[in-house]
Short mmCIF file of C-alpha atoms and ligand atoms in Angstrom, two decimals:
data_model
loop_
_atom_site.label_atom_id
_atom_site.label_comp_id
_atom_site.label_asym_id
_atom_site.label_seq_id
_atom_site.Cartn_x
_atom_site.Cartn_y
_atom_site.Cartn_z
CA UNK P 11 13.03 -18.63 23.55
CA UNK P 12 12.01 -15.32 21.59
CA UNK P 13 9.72 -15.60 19.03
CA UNK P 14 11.03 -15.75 15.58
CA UNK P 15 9.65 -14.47 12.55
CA UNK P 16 10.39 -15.53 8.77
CA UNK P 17 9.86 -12.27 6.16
CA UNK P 18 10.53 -13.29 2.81
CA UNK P 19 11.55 -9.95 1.05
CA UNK P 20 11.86 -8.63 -1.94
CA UNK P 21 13.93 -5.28 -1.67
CA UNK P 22 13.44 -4.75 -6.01
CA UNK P 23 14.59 -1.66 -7.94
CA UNK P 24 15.32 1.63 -8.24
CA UNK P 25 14.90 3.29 -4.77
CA UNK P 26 13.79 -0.55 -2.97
CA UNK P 27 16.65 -1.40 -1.92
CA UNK P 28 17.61 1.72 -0.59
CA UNK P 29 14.04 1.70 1.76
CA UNK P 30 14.27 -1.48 2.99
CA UNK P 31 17.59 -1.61 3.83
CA UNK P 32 16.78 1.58 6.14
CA UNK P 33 13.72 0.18 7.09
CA UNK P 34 15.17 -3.23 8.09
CA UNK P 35 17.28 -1.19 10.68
CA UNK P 36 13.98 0.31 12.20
CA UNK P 37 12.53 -3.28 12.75
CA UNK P 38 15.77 -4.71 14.07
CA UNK P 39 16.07 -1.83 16.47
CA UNK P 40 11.89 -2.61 17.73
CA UNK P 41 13.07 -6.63 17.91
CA UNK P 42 15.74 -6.34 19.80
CA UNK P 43 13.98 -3.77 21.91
CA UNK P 44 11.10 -6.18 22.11
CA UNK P 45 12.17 -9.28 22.29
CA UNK P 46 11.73 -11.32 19.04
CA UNK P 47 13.46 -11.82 16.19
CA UNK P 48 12.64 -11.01 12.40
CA UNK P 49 14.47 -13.41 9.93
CA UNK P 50 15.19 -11.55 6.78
CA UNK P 51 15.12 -14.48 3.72
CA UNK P 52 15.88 -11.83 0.57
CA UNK P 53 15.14 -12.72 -3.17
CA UNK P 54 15.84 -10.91 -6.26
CA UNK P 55 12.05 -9.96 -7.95
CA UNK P 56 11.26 -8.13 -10.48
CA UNK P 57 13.87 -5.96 -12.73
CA UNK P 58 16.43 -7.84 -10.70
CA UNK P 59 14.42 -11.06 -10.96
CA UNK P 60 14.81 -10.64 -14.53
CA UNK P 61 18.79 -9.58 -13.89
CA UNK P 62 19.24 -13.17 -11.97
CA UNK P 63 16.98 -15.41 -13.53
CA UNK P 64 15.53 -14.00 -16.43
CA UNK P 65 12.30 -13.70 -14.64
CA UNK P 66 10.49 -11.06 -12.52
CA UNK P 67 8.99 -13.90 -10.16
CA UNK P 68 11.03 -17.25 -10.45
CA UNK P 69 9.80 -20.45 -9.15
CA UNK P 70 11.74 -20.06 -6.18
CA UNK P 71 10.84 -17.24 -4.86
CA UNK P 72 7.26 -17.81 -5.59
CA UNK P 73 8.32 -20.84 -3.09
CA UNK P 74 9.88 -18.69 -0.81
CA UNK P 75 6.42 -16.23 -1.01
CA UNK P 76 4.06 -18.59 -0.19
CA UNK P 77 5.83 -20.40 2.69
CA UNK P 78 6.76 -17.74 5.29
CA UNK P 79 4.69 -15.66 7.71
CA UNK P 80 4.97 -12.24 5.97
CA UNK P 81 6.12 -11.01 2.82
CA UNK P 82 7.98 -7.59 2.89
CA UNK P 83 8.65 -5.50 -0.78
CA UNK P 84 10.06 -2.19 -1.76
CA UNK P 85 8.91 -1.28 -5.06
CA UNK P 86 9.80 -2.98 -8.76
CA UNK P 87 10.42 -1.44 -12.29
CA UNK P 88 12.42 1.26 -13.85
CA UNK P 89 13.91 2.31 -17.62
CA UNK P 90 15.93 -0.54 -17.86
CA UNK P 91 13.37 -3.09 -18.40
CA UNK P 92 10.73 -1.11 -19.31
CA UNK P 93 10.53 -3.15 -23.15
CA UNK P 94 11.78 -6.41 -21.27
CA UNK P 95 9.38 -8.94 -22.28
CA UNK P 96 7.94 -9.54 -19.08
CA UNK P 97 8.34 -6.37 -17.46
CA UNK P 98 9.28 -6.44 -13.68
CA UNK P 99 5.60 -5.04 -12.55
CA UNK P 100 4.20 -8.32 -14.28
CA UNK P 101 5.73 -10.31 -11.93
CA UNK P 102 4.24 -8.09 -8.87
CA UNK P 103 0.81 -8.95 -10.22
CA UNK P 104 2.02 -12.98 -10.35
CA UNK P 105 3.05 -12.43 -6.78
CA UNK P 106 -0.06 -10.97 -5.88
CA UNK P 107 -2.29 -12.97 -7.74
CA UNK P 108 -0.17 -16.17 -6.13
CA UNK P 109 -0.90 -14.90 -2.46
CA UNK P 110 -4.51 -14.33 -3.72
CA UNK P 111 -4.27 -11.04 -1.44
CA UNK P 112 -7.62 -9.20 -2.75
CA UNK P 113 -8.00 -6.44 -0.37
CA UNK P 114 -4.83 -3.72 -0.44
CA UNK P 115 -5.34 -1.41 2.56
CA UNK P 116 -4.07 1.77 2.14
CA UNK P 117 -4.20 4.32 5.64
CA UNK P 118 -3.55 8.01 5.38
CA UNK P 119 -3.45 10.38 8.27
CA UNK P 120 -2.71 14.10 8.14
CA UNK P 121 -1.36 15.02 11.03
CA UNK P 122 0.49 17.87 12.79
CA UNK P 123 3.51 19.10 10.64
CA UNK P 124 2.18 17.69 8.36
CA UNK P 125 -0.40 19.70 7.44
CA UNK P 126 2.11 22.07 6.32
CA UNK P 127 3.76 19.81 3.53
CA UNK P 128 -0.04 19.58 2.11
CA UNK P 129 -0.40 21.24 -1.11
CA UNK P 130 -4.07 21.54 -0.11
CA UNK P 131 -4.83 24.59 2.38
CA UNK P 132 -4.89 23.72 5.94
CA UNK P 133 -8.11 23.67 6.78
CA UNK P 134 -9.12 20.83 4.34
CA UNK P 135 -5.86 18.67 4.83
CA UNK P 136 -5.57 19.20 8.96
CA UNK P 137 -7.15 16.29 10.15
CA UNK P 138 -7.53 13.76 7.24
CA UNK P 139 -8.22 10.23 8.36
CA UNK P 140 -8.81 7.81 5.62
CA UNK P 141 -8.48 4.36 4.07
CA UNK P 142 -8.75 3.30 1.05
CA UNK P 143 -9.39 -0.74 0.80
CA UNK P 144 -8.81 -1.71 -3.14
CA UNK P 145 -9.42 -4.08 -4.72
CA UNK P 146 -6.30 -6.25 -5.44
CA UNK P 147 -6.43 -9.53 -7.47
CA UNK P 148 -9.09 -8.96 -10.54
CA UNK P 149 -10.09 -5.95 -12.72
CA UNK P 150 -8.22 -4.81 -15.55
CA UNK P 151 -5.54 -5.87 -14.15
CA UNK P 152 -6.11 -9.20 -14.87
CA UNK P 153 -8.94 -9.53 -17.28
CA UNK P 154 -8.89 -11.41 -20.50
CA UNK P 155 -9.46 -11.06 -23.10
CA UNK P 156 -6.33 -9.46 -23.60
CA UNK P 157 -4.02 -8.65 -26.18
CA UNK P 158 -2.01 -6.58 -27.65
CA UNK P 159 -0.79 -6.16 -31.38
CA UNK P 160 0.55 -2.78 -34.41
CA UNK P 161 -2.70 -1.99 -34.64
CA UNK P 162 -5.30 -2.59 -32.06
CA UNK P 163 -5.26 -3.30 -28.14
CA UNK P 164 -8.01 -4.96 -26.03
CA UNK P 165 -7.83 -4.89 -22.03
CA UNK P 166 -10.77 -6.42 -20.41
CA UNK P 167 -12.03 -5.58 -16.95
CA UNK P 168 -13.72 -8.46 -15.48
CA UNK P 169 -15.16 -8.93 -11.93
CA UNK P 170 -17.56 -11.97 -10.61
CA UNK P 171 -19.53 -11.91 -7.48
CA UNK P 172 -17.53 -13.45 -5.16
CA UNK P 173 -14.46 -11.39 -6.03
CA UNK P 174 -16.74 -7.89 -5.41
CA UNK P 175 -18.09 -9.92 -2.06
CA UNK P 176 -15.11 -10.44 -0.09
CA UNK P 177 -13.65 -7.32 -0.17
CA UNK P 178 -16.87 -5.54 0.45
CA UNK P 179 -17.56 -7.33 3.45
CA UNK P 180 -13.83 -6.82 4.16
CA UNK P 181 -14.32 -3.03 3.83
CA UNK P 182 -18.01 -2.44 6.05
CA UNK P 183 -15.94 -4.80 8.68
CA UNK P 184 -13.31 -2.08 8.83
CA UNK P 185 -15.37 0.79 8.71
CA UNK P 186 -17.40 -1.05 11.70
CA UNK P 187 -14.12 -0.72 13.96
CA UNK P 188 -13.59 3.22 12.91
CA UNK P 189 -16.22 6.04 12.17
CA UNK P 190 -18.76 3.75 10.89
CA UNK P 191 -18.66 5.66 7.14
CA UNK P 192 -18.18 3.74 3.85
CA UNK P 193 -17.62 5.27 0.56
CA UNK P 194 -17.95 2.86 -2.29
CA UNK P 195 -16.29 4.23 -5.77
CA UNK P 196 -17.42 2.73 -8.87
CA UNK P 197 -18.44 4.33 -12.65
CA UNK P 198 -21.74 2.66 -12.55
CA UNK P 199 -23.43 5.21 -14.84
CA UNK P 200 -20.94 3.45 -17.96
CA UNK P 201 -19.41 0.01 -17.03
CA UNK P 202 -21.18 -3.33 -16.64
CA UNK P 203 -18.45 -4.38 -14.21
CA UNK P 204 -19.53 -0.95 -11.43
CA UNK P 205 -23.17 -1.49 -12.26
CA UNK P 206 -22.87 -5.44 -11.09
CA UNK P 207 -19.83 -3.97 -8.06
CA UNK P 208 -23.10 -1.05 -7.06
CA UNK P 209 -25.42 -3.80 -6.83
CA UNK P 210 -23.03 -6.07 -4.62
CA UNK P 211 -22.60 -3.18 -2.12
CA UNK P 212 -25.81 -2.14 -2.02
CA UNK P 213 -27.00 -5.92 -1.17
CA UNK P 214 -24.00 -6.53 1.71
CA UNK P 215 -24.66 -3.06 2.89
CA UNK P 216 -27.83 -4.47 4.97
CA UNK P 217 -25.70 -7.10 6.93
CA UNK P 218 -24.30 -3.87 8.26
CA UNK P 219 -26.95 -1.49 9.39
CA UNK P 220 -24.79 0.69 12.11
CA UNK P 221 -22.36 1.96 8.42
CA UNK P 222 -23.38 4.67 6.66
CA UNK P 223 -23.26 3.86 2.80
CA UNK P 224 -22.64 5.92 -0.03
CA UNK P 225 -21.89 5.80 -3.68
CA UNK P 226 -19.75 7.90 -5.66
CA UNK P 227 -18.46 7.88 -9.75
CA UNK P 228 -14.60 7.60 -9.88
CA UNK P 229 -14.44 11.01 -11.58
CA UNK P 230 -16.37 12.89 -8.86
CA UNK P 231 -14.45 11.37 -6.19
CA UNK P 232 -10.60 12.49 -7.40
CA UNK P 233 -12.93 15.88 -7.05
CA UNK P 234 -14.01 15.29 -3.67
CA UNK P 235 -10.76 13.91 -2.15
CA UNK P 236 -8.90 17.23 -2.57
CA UNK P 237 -11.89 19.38 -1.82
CA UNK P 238 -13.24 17.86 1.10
CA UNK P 239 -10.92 14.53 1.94
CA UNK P 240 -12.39 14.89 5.52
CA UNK P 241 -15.20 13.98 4.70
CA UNK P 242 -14.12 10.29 4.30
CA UNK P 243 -13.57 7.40 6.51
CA UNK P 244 -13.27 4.22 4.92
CA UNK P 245 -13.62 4.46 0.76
CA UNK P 246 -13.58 0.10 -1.24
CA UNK P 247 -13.12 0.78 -4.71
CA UNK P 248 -12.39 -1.75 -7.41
CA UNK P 249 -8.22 -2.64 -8.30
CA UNK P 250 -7.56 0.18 -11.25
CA UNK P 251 -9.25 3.00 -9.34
CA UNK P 252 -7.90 2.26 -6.06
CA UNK P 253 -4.77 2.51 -7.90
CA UNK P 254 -5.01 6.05 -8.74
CA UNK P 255 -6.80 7.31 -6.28
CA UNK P 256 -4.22 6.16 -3.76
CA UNK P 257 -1.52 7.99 -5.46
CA UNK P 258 -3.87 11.01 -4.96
CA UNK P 259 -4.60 10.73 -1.98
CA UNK P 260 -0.97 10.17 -0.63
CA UNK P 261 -0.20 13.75 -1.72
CA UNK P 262 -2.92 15.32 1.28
CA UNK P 263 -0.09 14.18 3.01
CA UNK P 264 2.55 16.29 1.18
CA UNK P 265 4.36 13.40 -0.40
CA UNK P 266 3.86 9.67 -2.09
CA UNK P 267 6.69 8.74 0.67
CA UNK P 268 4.04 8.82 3.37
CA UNK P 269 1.84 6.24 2.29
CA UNK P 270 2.15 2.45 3.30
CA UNK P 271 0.04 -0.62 2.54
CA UNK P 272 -0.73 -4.34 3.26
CA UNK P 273 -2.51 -6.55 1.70
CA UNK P 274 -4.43 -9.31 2.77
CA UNK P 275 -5.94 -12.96 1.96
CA UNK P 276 -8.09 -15.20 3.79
CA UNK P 277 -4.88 -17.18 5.49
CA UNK P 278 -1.86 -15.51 5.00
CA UNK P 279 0.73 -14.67 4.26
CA UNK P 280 0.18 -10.92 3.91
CA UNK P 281 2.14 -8.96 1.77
CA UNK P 282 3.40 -5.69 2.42
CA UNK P 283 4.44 -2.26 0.70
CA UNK P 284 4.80 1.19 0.37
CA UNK P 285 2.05 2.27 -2.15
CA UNK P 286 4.68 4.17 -4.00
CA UNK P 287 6.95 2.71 -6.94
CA UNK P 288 10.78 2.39 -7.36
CA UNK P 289 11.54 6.07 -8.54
CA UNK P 290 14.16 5.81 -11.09
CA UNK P 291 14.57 9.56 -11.03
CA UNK P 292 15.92 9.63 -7.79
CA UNK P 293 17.15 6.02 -7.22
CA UNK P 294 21.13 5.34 -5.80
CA UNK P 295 21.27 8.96 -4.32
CA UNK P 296 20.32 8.21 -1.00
CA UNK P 297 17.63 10.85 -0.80
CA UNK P 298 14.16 8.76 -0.89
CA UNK P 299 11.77 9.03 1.89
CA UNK P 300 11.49 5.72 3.41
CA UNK P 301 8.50 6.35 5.65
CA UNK P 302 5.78 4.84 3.71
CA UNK P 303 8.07 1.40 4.18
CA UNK P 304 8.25 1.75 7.39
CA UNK P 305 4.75 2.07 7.90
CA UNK P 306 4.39 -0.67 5.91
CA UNK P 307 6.72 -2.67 8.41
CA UNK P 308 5.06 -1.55 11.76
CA UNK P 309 1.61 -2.93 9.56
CA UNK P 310 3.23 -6.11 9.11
CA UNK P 311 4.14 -5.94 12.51
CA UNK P 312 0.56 -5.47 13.48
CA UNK P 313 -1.16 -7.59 11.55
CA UNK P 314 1.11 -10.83 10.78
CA UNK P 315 3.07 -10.84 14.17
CA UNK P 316 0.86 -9.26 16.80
CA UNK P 317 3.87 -7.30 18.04
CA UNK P 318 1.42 -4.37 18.24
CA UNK P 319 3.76 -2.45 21.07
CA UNK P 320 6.66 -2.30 18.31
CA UNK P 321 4.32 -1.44 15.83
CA UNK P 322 2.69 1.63 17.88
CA UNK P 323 6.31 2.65 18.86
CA UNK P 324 7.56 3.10 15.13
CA UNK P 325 4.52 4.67 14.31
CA UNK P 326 4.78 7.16 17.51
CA UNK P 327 8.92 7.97 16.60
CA UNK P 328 7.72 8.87 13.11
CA UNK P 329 5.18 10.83 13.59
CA UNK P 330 7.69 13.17 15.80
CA UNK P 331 10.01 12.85 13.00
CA UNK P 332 7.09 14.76 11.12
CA UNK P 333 6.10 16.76 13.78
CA UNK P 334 9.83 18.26 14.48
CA UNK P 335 10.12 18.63 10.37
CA UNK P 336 13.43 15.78 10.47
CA UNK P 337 12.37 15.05 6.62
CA UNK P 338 13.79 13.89 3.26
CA UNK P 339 13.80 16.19 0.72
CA UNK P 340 10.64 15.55 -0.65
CA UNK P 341 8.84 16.74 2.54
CA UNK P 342 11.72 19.37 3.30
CA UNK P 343 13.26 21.54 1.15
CA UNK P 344 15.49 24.25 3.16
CA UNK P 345 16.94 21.56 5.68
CA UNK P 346 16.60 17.85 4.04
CA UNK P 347 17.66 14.28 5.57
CA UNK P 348 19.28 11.85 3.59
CA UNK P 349 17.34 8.50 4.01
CA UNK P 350 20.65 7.18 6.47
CA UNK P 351 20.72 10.56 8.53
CA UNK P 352 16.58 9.93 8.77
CA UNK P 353 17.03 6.41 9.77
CA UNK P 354 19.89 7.24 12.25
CA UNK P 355 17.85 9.96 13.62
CA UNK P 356 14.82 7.61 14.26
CA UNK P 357 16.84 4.96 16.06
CA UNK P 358 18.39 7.10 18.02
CA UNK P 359 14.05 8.31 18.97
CA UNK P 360 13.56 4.29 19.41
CA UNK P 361 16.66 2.99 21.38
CA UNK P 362 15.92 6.52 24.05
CA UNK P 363 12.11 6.18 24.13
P1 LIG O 20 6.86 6.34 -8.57
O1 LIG O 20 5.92 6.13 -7.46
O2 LIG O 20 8.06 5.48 -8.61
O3 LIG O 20 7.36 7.87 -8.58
C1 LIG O 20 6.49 8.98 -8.78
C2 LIG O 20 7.16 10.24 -8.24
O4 LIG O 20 7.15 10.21 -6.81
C3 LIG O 20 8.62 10.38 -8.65
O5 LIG O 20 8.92 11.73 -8.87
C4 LIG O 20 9.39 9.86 -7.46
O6 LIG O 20 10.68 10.40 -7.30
C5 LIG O 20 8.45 10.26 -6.29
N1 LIG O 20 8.57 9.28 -5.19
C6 LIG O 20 8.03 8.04 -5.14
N2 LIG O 20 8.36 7.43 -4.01
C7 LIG O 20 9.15 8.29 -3.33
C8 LIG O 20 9.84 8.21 -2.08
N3 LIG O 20 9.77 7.14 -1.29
N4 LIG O 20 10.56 9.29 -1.69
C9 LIG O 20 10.64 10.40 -2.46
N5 LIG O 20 10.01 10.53 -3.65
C10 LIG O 20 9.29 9.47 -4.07
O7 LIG O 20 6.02 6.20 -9.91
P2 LIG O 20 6.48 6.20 -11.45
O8 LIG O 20 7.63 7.13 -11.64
O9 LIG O 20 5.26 6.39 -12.20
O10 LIG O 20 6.99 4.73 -11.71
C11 LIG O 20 8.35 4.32 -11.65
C12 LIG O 20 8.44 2.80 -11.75
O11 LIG O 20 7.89 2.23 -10.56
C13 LIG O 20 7.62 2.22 -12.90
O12 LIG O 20 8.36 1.16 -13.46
C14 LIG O 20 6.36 1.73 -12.22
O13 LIG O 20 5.73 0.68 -12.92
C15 LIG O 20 6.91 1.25 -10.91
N6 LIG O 20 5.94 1.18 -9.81
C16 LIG O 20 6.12 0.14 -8.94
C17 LIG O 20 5.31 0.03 -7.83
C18 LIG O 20 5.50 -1.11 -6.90
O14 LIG O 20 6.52 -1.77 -6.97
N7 LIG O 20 4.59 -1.39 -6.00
C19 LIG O 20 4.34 1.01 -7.58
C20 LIG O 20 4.21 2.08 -8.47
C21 LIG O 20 5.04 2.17 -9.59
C1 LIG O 21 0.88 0.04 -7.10
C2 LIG O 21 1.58 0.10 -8.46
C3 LIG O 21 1.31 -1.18 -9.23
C4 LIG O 21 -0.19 -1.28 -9.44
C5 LIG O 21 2.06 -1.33 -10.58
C6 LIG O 21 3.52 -1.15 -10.44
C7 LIG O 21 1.74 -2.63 -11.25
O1 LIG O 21 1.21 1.22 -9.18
O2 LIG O 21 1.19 -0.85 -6.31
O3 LIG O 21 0.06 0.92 -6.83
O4 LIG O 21 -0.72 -0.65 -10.37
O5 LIG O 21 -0.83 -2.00 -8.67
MN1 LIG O 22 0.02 2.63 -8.03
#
């Protein structure tokens, strides 16, 4: 009997769909190739949550989440429910906050082609190999108190011990598998939150004597990513700046569409998706990248089925996709794929490997 996997997924808005769809065809093709089967369970979340039943994460797909063995999302959000009153990416924080997934890995290579898609010169970009582990289930995100009224707004950023623990330890355990460097990214000349996250690393950083440590302020370090990314192995920062430091670093890579990500608890199940969000401007054209999904699908792959083969050989077919410039038209401007004629193109790679 093959193996059989359950995926609850969420394709979303805006350019979702469109990404898993493609990227559903990709995993197929590696199952079949394989030997074991994914089982696709789909839900309406977010903006079409809200469409179906007149919430971003309804009880039954908050059901659906936390009893499978891997949760698979495109992105949420977009104009049309942008002064809902609970907006689409509210219910992505519910969802994460109901897998309790607190550590959001985020890998970016630049490799090969493309180098040449960097807006950065070549020698800084060529050769990037990073990963930013963030923070994903406290911070601002989801401090209180909180609230919100004509005349005055409060947002709190909160963070206890044990939630700056766990994914520390997470992040010196990863960086003891790769080049043994760990950047830790905090503002702990200003916020009480940083100084108690500096003190927290600098404590677990002795379990791990074979890591190099070091500390950098958030505002130095969207400095040193573009002038000497390199230079960086493994960087744990805390939720809100590993949000926008992700979206910068992405672009070493040429484009947001590059970028995938899981997310992980103690037990499962681990969520994953592409770090980028559902693109209204370019939603229902057919002309979104869907590589940072797919990425996101060999990860879950990876880490929730062990079907590490599959997962190498979806990796391996994209990065000759890159390497041979067979791009959307975010990454190729004279000569661009449509997300199908991508997808086609990289099946064809798969099924003749
Ligand atoms: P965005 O990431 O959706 O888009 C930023 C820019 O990058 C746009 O120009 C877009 O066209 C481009 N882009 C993004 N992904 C792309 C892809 N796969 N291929 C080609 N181009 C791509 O960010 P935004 O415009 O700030 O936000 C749009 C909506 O998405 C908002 O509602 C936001 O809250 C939501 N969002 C959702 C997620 C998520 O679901 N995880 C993440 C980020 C943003
Ligand atoms: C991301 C997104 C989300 C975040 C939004 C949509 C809530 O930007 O996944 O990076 O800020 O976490
Ligand atoms: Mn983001």
């Amino acid at each position: 009997m093959s193996k059989k996997y359950q995926i609850t997924c969420l394709p979303g808005d805006g350019i979702g769909p469109e990404i898993v769809e493609a990227t559903k065809v990709v995993l197929n093709a590696v199952a079949a190739k394989f030997g074991f089967i994914l089982q696709f369970n789909d839900y309406a979340f977010g903006g079409a949550g809200i469409d179906k039943y007149g919430n971003p994460y309804a009880d039954e797909v908050r059901n659906a989440v936390l009893n499978c063995d891997a949760v698979f999302l495109g992105s949420v959000g977009g104009p049309k429910w942008d002064n809902a009153e609970v907006r689409p990416e509210a219910g992505l924080l519910a969802m994460r906050k109901s897998l309790d997934v607190f550590a959001n890995v985020r890998p970016l290579q630049v490799v090969g082609a493309l180098t040449a898609h960097s807006p950065l010169k070549k020698e800084i970009a060529e050769g990037v190999d990073l990963v930013i582990v963030r923070e994903l289930s406290s911070g601002a995100y989801f401090g209180t108190p909180r609230h919100l009224n004509e005349t005055d707004a409060l947002d709190s950023i909160t963070y206890t011990q044990e939630e700056i623990d766990r994914v520390v330890h997470y992040a010196f355990q990863m960086a003891e598998k790769r080049r043994k460097k760990l950047c830790s990214v905090d503002k702990a000349n200003v916020l009480a939150s940083s100084k108690l996250w500096r003190k927290r690393v600098l404590a677990i950083a002795e379990k791990y004597p074979s890591v190099e440590i070091s500390h950098e302020y958030v505002d130095a370090m969207a400095m040193h990513l573009i002038t000497r990314p390199k230079d960086f192995d493994v960087i744990v920062t805390e939720n809100l700046f590993g949000d926008i430091l992700s979206d910068e670093a992405s672009v070493l890579g040429g484009s947001l569409g590059v970028l995938p990500s899981a997310s992980f608890n103690s037990k499962g199940p681990f969520l994953y998706e592409p770090a980028h969000g559902s693109a209204p401007d370019i939603a229902g054209r057919g002309i979104a990248n869907p590589i940072a999904t797919m990425l996101s699908g060999a990860m879950m792959l990876r880490y929730s089925f062990s079907e590490n083969e599959a997962a190498d050989l979806i990796e391996a077919k994209i990065a000759e996709m890159m390497q041979e410039n067979r791009l959307t038209v975010d990454l190729n401007r004279e000569n661009p794929l449509t997300t199908n004629a991508f997808t086609a193109e990289l099946i064809k790679k798969i099924e003749t490997r």
